Coordinates of C-alpha atoms and ligand atoms in Angstrom, one line a residue:
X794 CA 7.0 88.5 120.5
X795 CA 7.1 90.6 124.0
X796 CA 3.3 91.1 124.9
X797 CA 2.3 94.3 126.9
X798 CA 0.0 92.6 129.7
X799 CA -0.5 95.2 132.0
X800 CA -4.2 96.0 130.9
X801 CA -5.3 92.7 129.3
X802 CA -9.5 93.1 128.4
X803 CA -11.1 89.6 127.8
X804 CA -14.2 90.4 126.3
X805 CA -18.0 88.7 127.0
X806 CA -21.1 89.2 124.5
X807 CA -23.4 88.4 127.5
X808 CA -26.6 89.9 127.7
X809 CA -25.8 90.7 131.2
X810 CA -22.4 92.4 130.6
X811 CA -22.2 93.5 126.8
X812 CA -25.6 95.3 127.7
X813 CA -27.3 95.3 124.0
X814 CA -24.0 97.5 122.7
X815 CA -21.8 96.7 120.2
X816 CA -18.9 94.8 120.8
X817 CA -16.6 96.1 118.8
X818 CA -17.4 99.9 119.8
X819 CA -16.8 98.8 123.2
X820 CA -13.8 97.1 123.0
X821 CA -12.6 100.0 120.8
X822 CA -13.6 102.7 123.3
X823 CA -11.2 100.5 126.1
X824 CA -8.6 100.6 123.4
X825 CA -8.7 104.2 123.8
X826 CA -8.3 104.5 127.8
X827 CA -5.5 102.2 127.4
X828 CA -5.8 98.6 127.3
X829 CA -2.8 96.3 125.8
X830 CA -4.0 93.1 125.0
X831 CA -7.3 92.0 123.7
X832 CA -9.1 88.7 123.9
X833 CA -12.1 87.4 122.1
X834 CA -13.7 85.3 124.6
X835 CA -17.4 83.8 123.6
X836 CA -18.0 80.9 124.5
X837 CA -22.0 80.8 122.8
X838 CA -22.1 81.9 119.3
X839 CA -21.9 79.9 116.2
X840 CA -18.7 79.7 114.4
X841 CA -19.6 81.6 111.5
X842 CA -20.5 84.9 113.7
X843 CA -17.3 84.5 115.8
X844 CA -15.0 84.4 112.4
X845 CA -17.3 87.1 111.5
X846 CA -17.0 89.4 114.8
X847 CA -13.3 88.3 115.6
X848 CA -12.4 89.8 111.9
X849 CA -14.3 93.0 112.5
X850 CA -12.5 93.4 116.2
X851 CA -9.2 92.7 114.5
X852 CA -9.6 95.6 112.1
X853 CA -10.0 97.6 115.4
X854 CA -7.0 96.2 117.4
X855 CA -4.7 96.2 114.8
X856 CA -5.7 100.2 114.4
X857 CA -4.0 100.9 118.1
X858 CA -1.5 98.7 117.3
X859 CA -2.7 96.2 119.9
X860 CA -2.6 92.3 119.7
X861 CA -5.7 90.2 118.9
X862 CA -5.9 86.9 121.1
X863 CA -8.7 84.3 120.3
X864 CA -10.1 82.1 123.2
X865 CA -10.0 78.5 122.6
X866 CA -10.5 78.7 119.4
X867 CA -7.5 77.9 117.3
X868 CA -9.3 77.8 113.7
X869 CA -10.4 81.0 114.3
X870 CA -7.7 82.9 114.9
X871 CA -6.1 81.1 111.8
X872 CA -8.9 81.9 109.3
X873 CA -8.5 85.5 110.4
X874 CA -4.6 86.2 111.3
X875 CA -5.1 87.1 114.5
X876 CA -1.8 87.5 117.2
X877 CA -2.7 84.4 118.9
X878 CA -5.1 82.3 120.9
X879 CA -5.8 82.1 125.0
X880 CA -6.6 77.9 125.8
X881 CA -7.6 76.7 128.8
X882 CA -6.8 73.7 130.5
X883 CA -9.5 71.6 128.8
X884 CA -9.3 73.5 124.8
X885 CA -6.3 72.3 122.3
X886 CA -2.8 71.5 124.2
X887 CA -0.6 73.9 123.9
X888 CA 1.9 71.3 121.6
X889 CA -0.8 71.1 119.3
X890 CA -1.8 74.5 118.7
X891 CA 1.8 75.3 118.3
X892 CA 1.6 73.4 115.7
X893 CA -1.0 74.6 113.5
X894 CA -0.5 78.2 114.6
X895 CA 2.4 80.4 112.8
X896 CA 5.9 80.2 114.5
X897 CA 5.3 84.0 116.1
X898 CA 2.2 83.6 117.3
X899 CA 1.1 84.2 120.9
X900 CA -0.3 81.3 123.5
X901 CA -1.3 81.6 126.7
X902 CA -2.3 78.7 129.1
X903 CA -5.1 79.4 131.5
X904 CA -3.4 77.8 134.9
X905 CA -5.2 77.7 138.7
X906 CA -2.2 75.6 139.7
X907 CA 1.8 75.4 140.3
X908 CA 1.7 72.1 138.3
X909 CA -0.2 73.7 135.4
X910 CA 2.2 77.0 135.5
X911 CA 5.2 74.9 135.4
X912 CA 4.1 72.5 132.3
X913 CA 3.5 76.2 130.8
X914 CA 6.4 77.4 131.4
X915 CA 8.4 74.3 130.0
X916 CA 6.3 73.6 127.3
X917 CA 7.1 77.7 126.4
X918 CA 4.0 79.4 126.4
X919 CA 4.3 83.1 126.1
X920 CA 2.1 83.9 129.3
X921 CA 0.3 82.4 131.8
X922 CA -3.9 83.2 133.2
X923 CA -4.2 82.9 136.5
X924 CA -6.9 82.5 138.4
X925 CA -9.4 82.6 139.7
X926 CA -8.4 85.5 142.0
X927 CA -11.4 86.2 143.5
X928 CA -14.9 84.8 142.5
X929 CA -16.9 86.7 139.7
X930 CA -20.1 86.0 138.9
X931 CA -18.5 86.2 134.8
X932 CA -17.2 83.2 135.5
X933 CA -19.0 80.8 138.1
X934 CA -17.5 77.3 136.8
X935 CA -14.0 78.1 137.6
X936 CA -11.7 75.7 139.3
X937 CA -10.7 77.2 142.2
X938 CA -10.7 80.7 144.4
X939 CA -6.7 81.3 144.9
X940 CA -6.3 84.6 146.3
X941 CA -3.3 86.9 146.0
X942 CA -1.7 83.8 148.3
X943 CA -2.4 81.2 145.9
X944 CA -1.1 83.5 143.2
X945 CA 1.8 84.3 145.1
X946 CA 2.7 80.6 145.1
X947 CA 2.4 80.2 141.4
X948 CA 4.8 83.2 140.5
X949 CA 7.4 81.8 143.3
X950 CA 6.9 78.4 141.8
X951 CA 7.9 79.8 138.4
X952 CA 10.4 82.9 139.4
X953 CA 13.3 81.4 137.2
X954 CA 11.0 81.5 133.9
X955 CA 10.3 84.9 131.8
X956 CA 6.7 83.8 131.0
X957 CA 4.5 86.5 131.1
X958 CA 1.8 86.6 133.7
X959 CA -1.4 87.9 134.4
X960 CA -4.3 87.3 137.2
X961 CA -8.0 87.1 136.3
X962 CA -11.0 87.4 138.4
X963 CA -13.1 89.6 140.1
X964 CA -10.7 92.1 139.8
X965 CA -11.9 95.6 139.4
X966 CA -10.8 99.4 140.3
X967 CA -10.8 99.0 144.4
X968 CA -8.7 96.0 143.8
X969 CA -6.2 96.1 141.4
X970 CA -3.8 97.7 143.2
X971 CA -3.6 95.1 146.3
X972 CA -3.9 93.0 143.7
X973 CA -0.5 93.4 141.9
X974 CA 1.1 94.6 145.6
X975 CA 0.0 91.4 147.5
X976 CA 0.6 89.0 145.2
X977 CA 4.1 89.7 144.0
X978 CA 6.7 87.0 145.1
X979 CA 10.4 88.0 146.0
X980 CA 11.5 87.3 142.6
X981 CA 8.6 87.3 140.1
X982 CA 5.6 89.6 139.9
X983 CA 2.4 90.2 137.9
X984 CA 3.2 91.2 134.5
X985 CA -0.6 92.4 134.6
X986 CA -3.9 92.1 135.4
X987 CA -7.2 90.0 133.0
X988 CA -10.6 92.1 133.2
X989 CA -14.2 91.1 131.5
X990 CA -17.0 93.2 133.5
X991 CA -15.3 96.1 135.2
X992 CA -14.4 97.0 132.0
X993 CA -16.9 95.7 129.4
X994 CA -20.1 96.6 131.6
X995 CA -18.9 99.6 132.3
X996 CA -21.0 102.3 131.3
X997 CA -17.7 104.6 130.1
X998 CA -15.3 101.5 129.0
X999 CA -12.8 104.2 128.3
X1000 CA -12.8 106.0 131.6
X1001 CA -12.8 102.9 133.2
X1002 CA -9.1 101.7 131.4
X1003 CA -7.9 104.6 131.9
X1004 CA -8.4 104.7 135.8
X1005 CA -6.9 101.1 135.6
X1006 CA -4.0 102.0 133.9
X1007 CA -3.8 105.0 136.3
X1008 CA -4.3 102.5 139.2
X1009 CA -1.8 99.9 137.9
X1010 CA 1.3 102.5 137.2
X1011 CA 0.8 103.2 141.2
X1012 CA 1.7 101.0 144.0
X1013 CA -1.1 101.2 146.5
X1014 CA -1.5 104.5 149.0
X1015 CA -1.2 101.8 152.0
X1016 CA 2.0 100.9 150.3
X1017 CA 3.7 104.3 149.9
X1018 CA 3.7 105.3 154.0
X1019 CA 5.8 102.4 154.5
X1020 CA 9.5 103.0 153.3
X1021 CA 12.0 99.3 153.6
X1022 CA 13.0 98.4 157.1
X1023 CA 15.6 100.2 158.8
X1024 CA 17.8 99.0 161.1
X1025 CA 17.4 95.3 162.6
X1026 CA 18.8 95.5 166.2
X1027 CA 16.8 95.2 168.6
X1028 CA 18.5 98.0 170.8
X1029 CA 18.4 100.7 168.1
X1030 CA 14.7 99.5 167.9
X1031 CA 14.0 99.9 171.7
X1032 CA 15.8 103.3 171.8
X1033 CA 13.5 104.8 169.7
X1034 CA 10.7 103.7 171.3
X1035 CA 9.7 106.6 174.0
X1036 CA 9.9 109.0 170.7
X1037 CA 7.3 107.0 168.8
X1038 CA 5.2 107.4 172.3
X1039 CA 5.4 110.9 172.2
X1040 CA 4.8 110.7 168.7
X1041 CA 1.7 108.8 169.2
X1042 CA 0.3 111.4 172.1
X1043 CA 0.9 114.7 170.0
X1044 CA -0.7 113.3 166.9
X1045 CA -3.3 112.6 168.8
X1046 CA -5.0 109.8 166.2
X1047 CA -8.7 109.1 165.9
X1048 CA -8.9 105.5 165.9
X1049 CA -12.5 103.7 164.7
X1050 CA -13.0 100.7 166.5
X1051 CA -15.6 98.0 164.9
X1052 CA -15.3 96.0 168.1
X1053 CA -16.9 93.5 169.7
X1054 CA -20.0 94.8 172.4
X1055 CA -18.3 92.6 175.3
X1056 CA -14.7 94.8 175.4
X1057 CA -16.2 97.9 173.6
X1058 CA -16.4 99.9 176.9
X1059 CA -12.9 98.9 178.3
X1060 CA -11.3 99.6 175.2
X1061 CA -12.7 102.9 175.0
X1062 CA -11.2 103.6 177.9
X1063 CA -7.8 102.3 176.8
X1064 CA -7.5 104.3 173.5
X1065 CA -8.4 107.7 176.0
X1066 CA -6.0 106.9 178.5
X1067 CA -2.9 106.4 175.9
X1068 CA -4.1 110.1 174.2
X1069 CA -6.2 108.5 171.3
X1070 CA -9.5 109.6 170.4
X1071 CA -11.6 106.7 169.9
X1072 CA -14.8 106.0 168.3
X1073 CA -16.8 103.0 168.2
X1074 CA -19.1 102.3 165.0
X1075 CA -19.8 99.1 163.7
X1076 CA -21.7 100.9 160.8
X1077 CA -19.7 100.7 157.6
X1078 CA -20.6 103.8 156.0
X1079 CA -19.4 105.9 158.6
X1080 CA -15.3 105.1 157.3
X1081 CA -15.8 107.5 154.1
X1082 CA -16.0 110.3 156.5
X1083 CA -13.9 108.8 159.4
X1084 CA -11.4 107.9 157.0
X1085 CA -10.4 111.5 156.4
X1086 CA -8.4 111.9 159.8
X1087 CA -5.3 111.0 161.1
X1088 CA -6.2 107.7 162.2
X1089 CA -6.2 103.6 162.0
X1090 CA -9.5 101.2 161.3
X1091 CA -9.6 98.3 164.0
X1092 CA -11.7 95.5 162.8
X1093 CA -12.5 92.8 165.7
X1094 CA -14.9 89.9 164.7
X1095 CA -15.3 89.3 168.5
X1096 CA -19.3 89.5 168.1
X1097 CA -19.7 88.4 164.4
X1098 CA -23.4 88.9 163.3
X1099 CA -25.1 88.8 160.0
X1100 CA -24.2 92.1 159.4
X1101 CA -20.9 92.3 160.6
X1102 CA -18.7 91.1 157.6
X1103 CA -20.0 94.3 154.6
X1104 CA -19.9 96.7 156.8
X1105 CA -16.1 95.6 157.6
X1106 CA -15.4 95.3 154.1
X1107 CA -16.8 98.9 153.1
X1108 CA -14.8 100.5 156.1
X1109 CA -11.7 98.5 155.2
X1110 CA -12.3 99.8 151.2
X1111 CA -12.9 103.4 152.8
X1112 CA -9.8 103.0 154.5
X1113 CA -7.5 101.1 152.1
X1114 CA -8.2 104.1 149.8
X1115 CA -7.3 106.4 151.9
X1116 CA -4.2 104.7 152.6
X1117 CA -4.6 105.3 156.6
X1118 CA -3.6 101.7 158.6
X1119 CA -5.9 99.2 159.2
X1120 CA -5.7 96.3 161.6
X1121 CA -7.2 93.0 161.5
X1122 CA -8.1 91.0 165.1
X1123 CA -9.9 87.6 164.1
X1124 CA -10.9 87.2 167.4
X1125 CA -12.2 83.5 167.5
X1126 CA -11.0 83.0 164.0
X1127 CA -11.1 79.2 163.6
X1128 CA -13.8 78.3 166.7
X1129 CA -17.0 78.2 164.0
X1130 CA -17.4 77.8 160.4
X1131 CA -19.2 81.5 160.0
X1132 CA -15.8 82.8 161.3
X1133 CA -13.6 81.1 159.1
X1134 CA -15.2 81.8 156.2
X1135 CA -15.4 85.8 157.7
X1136 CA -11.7 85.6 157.3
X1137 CA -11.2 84.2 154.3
X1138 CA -13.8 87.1 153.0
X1139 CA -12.0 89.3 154.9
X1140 CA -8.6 88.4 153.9
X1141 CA -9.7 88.9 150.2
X1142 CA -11.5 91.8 150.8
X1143 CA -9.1 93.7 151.8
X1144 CA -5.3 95.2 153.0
X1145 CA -4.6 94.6 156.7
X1146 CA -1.6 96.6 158.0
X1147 CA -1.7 94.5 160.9
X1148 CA -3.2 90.9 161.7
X1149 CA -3.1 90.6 165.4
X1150 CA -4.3 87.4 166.9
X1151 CA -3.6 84.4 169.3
X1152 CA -1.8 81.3 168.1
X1153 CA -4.9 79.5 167.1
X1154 CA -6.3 82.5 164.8
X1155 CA -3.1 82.8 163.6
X1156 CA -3.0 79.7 162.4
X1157 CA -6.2 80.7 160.9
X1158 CA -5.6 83.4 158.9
X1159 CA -2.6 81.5 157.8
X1160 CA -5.2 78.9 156.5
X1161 CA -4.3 75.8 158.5
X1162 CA -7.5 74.3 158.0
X1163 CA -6.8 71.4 161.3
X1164 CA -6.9 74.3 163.7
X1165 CA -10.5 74.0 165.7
X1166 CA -10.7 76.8 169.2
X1167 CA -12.7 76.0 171.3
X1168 CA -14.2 79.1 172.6
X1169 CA -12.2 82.4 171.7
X1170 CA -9.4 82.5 174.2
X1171 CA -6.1 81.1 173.1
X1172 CA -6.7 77.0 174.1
X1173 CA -3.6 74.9 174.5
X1174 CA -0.5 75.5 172.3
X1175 CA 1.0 73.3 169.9
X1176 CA 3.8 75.6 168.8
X1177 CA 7.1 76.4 170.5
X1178 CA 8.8 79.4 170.0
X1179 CA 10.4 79.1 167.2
X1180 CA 7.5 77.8 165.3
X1181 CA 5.8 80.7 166.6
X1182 CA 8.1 83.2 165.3
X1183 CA 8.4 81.5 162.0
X1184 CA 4.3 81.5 161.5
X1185 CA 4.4 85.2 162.3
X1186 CA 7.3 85.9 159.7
X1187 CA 5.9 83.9 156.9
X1188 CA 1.7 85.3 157.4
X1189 CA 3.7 88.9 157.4
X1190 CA 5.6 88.2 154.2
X1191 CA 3.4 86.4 152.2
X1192 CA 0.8 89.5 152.8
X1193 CA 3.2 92.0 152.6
X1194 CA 2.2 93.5 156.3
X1195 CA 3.3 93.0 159.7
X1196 CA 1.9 90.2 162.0
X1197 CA 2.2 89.8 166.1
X1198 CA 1.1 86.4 167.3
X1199 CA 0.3 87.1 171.3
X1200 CA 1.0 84.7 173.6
X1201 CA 3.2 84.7 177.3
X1202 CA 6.0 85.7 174.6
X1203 CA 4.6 87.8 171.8
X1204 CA 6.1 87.2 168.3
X1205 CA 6.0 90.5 166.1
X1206 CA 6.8 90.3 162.5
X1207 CA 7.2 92.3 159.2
X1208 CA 7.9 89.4 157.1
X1209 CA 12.0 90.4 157.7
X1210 CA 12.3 91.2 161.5
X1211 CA 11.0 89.0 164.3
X1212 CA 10.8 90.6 167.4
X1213 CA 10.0 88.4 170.7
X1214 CA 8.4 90.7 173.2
X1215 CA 8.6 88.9 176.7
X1216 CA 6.9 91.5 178.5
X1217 CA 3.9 91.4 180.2
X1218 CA 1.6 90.5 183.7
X1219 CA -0.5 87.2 184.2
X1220 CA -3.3 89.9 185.3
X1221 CA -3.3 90.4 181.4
X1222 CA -4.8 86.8 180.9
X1223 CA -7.6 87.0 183.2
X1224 CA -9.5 90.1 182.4
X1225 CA -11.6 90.4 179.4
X1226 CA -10.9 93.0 176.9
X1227 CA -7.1 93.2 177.4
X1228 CA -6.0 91.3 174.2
X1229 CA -8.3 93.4 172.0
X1230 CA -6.6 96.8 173.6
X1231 CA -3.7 95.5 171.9
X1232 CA -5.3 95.9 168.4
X1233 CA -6.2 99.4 169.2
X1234 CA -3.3 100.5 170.9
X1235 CA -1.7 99.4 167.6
X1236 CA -3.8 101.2 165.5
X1237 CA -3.0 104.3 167.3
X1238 CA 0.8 103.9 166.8
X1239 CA 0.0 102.7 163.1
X1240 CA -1.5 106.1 162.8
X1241 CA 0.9 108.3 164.3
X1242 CA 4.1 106.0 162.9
X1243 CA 4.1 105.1 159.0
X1244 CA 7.4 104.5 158.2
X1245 CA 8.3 101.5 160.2
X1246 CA 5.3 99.9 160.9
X1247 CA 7.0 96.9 162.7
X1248 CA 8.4 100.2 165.3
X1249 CA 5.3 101.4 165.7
X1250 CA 3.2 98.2 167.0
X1251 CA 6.2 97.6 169.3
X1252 CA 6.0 100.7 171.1
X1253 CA 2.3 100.1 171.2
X1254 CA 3.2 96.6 173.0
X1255 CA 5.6 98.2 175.4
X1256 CA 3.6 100.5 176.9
X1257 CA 1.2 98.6 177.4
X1258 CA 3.2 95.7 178.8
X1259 CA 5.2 97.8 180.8
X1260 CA 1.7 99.5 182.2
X1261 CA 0.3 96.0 183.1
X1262 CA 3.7 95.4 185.0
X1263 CA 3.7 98.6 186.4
X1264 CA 0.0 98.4 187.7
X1265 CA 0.3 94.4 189.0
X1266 CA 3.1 95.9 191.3
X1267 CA 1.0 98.5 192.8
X1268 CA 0.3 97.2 196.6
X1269 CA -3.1 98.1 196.2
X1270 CA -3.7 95.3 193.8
X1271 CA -5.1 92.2 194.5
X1272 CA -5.8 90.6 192.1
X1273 CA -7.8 91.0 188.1
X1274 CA -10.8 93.2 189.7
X1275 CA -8.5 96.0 191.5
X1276 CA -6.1 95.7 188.3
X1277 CA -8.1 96.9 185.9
X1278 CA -8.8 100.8 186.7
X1279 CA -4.4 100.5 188.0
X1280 CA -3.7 99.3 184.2
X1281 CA -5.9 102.2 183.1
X1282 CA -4.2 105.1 185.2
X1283 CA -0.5 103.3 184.5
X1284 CA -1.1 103.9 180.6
X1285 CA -2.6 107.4 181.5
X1286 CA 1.0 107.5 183.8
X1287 CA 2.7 106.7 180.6
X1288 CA 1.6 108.7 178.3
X1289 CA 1.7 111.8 180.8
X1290 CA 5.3 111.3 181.2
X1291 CA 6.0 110.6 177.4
X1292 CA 3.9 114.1 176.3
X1293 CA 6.8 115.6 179.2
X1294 CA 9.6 114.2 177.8
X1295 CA 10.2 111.8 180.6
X1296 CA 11.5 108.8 179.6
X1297 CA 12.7 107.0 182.8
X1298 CA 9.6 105.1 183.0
X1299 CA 11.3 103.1 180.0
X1300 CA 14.9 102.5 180.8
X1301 CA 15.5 98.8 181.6
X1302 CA 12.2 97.8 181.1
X1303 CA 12.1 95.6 177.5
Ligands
3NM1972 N1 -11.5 83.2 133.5 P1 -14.4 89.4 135.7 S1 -12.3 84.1 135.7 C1 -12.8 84.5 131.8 O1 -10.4 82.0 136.6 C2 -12.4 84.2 133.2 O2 -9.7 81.4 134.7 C3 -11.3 83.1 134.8 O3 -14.3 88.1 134.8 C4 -10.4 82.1 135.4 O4 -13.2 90.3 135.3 C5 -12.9 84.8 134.3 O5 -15.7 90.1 135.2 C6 -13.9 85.9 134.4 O6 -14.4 89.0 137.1 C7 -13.3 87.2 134.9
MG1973 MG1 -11.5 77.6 127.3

C-alpha cells in the first residue's frame, strides 16, 4: 500500500509540547491543514490508555482518509486495526513484526545509518525514518546529528530501492524547504518530511500544516533564481564575462558584509570601487530590512565572538527567505574548535550560495576532521590540482551551490563545471583583506547575476585578478604598501570602462 509521506505528524503527549490539549483535537485540526500520515508516538503511558487513545485517534484518521501508524508498539496497533507500526532500531525487528502484523500493513524502520537503510530496504520495509536531521530538543537521545549531507548519503546509498523515505528532526517552517532541496541525491529524493513540535506545539496545528504543505509543494526561493547550467566551455564562459560586469555596475547591488573588524575598512573600499554599495553590520536583525534590496549577505567568521554565530544565522534565515544570495567565507575554519563547530552550525543553519575559502577551510566545511590551520592564512598544501578541483566539485554538489577553493590557481565549482582560474599577482598574498574582497566581490555578482551563479563569481574573480595584475605592473609600485590604493583605483579603472562599454581591458587576459 503506496503511503503519502510528504506531511508525516509523529505525535508527543508531553507536557511540554501537547500543552494540556487534547490529543486527538490536535492531531485532528493538523489533519485538516493537510497532513498525510499519522503516527502515535508515546513512549510514557500505560498500555491500557495508549489502546485507549490510539482507538479514539484512529476514529479520527480514518475520517480524512489518512493512515494510522503506531510507534513501537506492535500489539497495539493489532488490538486496534491500525495501518501499521513505526519501529526503531531497538523495538520488534522488522521480520518479526511482519509476522504478527496483517500482510498489508505498513512498517517503517527508524535508520541514522547507510547500513540500517540498506537492511530496510532488503528486508522490504515500506519506508524508511531518517534522522536525526538536526537536533531537537523532542528528542535528545537520538543516535546521531546527520545533516542534509548525511541524509544525502543514505538516499544515494539506497537510489535503486522504491522505499519510501522521510527525514525527522528539528525540522520546522524556515527549514523544510532546504531541507528537501539539499538533501536530494542525483537519483533518489525525500519522499517527505517527519514533524512532532512545529506542528503539535503549535498554537494553530492547522495553519501550521498548511504552511508546510505550502512550503513542501515549492522548491526554495534561493533555488528558483538559478535555472541548470548552460554552456560548459570555457570560452563561451569568458566571452560573456564583461556583460555580467556591466551587469553588476548598473544593478548597482547593496551588499551586507558581516565581516571580520581587521579587513572591514579595506573591503569597504573594494565593494565602492567595483560600483557596490556596501554595508557593514554584524547585527543580525538588521537582514529583515536589508534583505529587501537587490543585494547578497557575506558572512566572514574572521573575528568569531560569542555573539557572532545567531546573529549569522538570523541574517542568513532573513536572507534565505528572501531568496537573495548568500555567501559563506569560513575564514580560519578548522584553526580552533569554537570555529569548527561555527561551521557545522552554520552549515545546518542555513543555504550558502557560495562557500568561498582556502584549501584548509575547505577541507573544513567538507568535514575532513584531520585538517588542523595553524593561524588563518592558507598553511602548506597537501592537495594537487586535481584533488583540488575534485574537493570543490564534490562540496558544490553535495550542497547543491557553487564552491571556489582559492589558492595560486583558484578552483571554482557548481557541482558540474570546474573552472581553474590561474589569474592573479603574489601582491594578492601579502596584504591583508584581499582574500575576503573575494567573498564580497562575489556577492555583488551573485546579486546582480542569478541565473548562472558559477558565471557570476567568475566575473567577480576576473576583475579582480586582472586589477591586481594590472595594479602590480604599474611602475609606481613597489611592493604590498604602494599596491594597495593601485588595486583600488585598477578595479575603480574596471568598472569605469565596463559602465562605458569598453571592453579592451578584458581581451587576452583569462
Ligand atoms: N525521532 P521535532 S528525532 C521522534 O532522529 C523523533 O529518529 C527522531 O521532533 C530520530 O520535529 C524525533 O519536534 C523528534 O524536532 C523530532
Ligand atoms: Mg522506538
Amino acid at each position: 500500500m503506496p503511503v503519502d509521506l510528504s506531511l508525516y505528524l509523529v505525535t508527543d503527549s508531553t507536557p511540554a509540547i501537547l500543552k494540556g490539549r487534547d490529543l486527538c483535537t490536535v492531531v485532528e485540526s493538523a489533519l485538516q491543514g493537510g497532513v498525510t500520515v499519522v503516527q502515535y508516538r508515546d513512549k510514557t503511558n500505560d498500555t491500557g490508555l495508549l489502546v485507549e487513545t490510539a482507538r479514539k485517534l484512529h476514529q479520527v484518521t480514518k475520517k480524512y482518509n489518512v493512515p494510522l501508524l503506531i510507534n513501537d508498539r506492535v500489539d497495539v496497533a493489532l488490538a486496534i486495526g491500525a495501518e501499521g507500526v513505526h519501529l526503531g532500531q531497538d523495538d520488534m525487528n522488522f521480520t518479526e513484526a511482519k509476522k504478527l502484523l496483517p500482510e498489508n500493513a505498513i512498517i517503517g524502520i527508524s535508520t541514522s545509518s547507510v547500513e540500517e537503510a540498506k537492511k530496510a530496504a532488503a528486508d522490504g520495509a515500506d519506508y524508511i525514518g531518517i534522522g536525526t536531521m538536526f537536533a531537537t530538543p523532542t528528542k535528545t537521545n537520538t543516535k546521531s546529528v546527520i545533516g542534509t549531507a548525511g541524509t544525502q548519503v543514505i538516499l544515494d546509498a539506497i537510489k535503486d530501492s522504491a522505499i519510501g523515505t522521510v527525514s525527522i528532526g528539528g525540522i520546522n517552517h524556515s527549514n523544510v524547504q532546504r531541507v528537501l532541496y539539499q538533501s536530494q541525491s542525483p537519483k533518489k529524493a525525500l519522499d517527505g518530511v517527519a514533524i512532532v513540535s512545529a506542528i503539535v506545539a503549535a498554537d494553530d496545528p492547522k495553519a501550521s500544516a498548511e504552511q508546510f504543505v505550502e512550503l513542501i509543494r515549492n522548491p526554495p526561493r534561493f533555488a528558483q533564481a538559478s535555472s541548470p547550467p548552460r554552456a560548459n566551455e570555457a570560452e563561451v564562459l569568458l566571452s560573456e564575462v564583461p556583460q555580467i560586469i556591466r551587469k553588476m555596475v548598473e544593478v548597482h547591488p547593496l551588499v551586507h558584509n558581516m565581516i571580520n573588524f581587521v579587513v572591514s575598512n579595506f573591503v569597504a573600499n573594494v565593494a565602492l570601487s567595483i560600483g557596490a554599495s556596501p554595508i557593514m553590520s554584524p547585527y543580525g536583525d538588521e537582514a529583515t530590512d536589508l534583505c529587501k534590496f537587490d543585494g547578497a549577505l557575506l558572512i566572514n567568521m574572521g573575528t568569531l565572538t560569542t555573539e557572532s554565530v545567531p546573529n549569522y544565522l538570523k541574517a542568513i534565515k532573513a536572507y534565505n527567505e528572501r531568496g537573495n544570495p548568500v555567501v559563506y567565507d569560513p575564514v580560519g575554519a578548522a584553526a580552533t574548535h569554537i570555529r569548527r563547530n561555527a561551521v557545522n552550525q552554520l552549515m545546518a543553519g542555513g543555504y550558502f550560495d557560495l562557500i568561498k575559502g582556502n584549501e584548509g577551510e575547505i577541507r573544513q566545511a567538507w568535514g575532513s576532521s584531520a585538517v588542523q590551520q595553524r593561524g588563518v592564512d592558507s598553511g602548506p598544501s597537501t592537495l594537487d590540482g586535481n584533488q583540488k578541483a575534485t574537493l570543490a566539485r564534490d562540496l558544490a554538489r553535495r550542497e547543491r551551490n557553487v564552491v571556489l577553493l582559492t589558492g595560486a590557481t583558484d578552483y571554482l565549482s557548481d557541482g558540474e563545471r570546474v573552472i581553474a582560474v590561474e589569474n592573479g599577482h603574489p601582491y594578492l598574498g601579502q596584504v591583508t583583506g584581499t582574500g575576503c574582497a573575494i567573498g564580497t566581490i562575489s556577492g555583488c555578482f551573485l546579486a546582480a547575476h542569478r541565473s548562472d551563479r558559477l558565471l557570476a563569481v567568475l566575473s567577480g574573480i576576473l576583475m579582480y585578478e586582472i586589477a591586481a595584475e594590472n595594479a602590480a605592473a604599474k611602475e609606481y609600485v613597489r611592493g604590498p604598501g604602494s599596491f594597495v590604493p593601485a588595486f583600488v583605483d585598477e578595479l575603480y579603472a574596471i568598472r569605469t570602462a565596463a559602465a562605458n562599454g569598453d571592453d579592451s581591458w578584458f581581451a587576452g587576459r583569462a
